[in-house]
Amino acid sequence: MLSIGIVGLPNVGKSTLFNALTRSHQAEAQNYPFCTIDPNIGVVEVLDVRLYKLAEVSKSKKIIPTAIEFVDIAGLVKGASEGEGLGNKFLSHIREVDAIAHIVRAFSDANVTHVMSRVNPTDDIDIINLELTLADLQIVSKRLENTKKQAKGKIFARGEGALGGEIEFLEKLKNHLEAVKPARELLYTQAEMVFMKELQLLTMKPMMYVVNINEQLTINNEQFFSLDKGEISRGFVPMVSISARLEAELADLSPEDALAYMKELGLEQTGLDKIIMAGYKLLDLITYFTSGEPETRAWTVKRGTLGPDAAGVIHTDFIKGYIKADVVNWKDFVDFGGWARVKEQGKMKLVGKEYEVQDGDVVYFHVSV
C-alpha cells in the first residue's frame, strides 16, 4: 500500500488536512506547536469511476478499491536536524513513508499563529528542505568517515574496488548536500544506487508541495499568493493547492451534498483527488483491474511492471506460476459488455511474461498452482 507522509512546520494545517482526507478526527488540530506527537495513520480508499463501471458490467458482488495510507507527522522546526522540537524522532517517521506531502501555509488567519510569526511560503519550504538536507548530510558524513576508516591501510587507486567506489560516491553526494540540494536531484549510476538505497536518505524520497490556501481564494480561483509558481516548484517538485478548511467542510457532508457543494463552488476535484493523482504521478504508479462476478478489484503497480510481477501483487505464488494473461482495456470491457463479448469482437489480447501491464488494463491471469 502506498504511504504518504504529511510534513511541514507547526500550524500549517497538517492535522486539519489529515482529518479531512481520512474523514476522521483522530489527529488533534490546535493552535500551538507539537499538538501532534505520535504520528496519526489513516487509510483512504482511492475512488475510481472505472472500478464501478466494470463492476456493473460483471454484476460483481464485491467492489474493492485500492487504498493509500496517510501519515500525519508532527511539525518540524528550524534546528530539527539537531534535535530541536524533538526533531530526530519525527525525522525517523518520515523515513518510513513512500512519498512526502510537504504542506506549505499560504493562508492568513489571525487566530492561528505561525511558528515563525509571519506567513511566507518560500521561507517555510526552505526551512523544511534545509532540515531534511542537514539530516541527510549527517548520515552521509558519518558513512564517509566510517568507510575511510575501513579503507585505511588498504592500497587501491581512487574509485577502484568496492571501498574506493563508495568513498568517491559519498564525497560527491556530500558536496551535493552541502550545497543544500536534495539527494533526488543528483544523477546516479547503477552501482551508486546500491550505496544510495542503503543510506535511506530523506531527500531521496519523492516529494510534492501541498499549498494550503485561504478558502475564499479557492472558491474565487484567484492567485493564492504573490509568487511565481515556477519558483515554488523548483527542483522538479510538483505542487497542488488546496484549502484544508474547505476540505474539512466537505468531509463533514454526505457524498451527495459534498458533490453539490463542489459544483456550487465551481470545483471539479477534491483536495484528496489532487493529492492522490500527484502521488501516483510522483511514484509512477498505475492501476489495473480484475473483474468478474465474485468481485471487481483495483490493483496498484509501478509503471513498466511485467505480467508475472503484476500477478504477484494478488498472490506471491502467482509470480512463479504465471503462464499467460487475457488483457483488455477497461473501456472496451465496458462498451462490449464483459469478457465474452470482447473475445468475440477481437478486443482481447493474450499476452506472455514480457507484457508490461498498462494503466486501465482489465486482466485475467492464467497461473499454475
Coordinates of C-alpha atoms in Angstrom, one line a residue, residues 50 284-290 297-314 322 324-330 339 349-366:
R50 CA -13.7 2.9 -13.8
D284 CA 5.0 6.5 -11.4
L285 CA 2.1 4.2 -10.4
I286 CA -0.7 2.8 -12.5
T287 CA -3.9 0.9 -11.8
Y288 CA -5.0 -2.4 -13.4
F289 CA -8.3 -4.3 -12.6
T290 CA -9.6 -7.8 -12.2
R297 CA -10.9 -5.0 -7.7
A298 CA -8.3 -2.4 -8.4
W299 CA -4.6 -3.1 -8.0
T300 CA -1.7 -0.6 -7.9
V301 CA 1.7 -1.4 -9.5
K302 CA 4.7 0.6 -10.8
R303 CA 4.6 1.6 -14.5
G304 CA 6.6 -0.9 -16.5
T305 CA 5.6 -3.9 -14.3
L306 CA 5.6 -7.1 -16.2
G307 CA 2.7 -9.6 -16.1
P308 CA 4.2 -12.1 -13.6
D309 CA 5.1 -9.3 -11.1
A310 CA 1.7 -7.7 -11.6
A311 CA 0.1 -11.1 -10.8
G312 CA 2.4 -11.3 -7.8
V313 CA 0.6 -8.3 -6.2
I314 CA -2.5 -10.6 -6.0
Y322 CA 2.4 -17.3 -14.2
K324 CA -0.2 -16.1 -19.6
A325 CA -2.9 -13.4 -19.2
D326 CA -6.0 -12.2 -21.0
V327 CA -5.9 -8.4 -21.3
V328 CA -8.4 -5.8 -22.4
N329 CA -8.7 -2.0 -21.9
W330 CA -11.3 -1.2 -19.3
W339 CA -15.2 -10.9 -21.3
K349 CA -5.1 -9.8 -26.2
L350 CA -3.4 -12.9 -25.0
V351 CA 0.0 -11.9 -23.5
G352 CA 3.0 -13.6 -22.1
K353 CA 5.6 -12.9 -19.4
E354 CA 7.2 -9.9 -21.2
Y355 CA 4.0 -7.9 -21.3
E356 CA 4.1 -4.6 -19.4
V357 CA 0.7 -4.0 -17.7
Q358 CA -0.9 -0.7 -18.7
D359 CA -3.0 1.7 -16.7
G360 CA -6.7 0.8 -17.2
D361 CA -6.0 -2.8 -18.2
V362 CA -8.5 -5.5 -17.1
V363 CA -6.6 -8.7 -16.6
Y364 CA -7.4 -12.3 -16.2
F365 CA -4.2 -14.3 -15.2
H366 CA -3.7 -17.9 -16.1

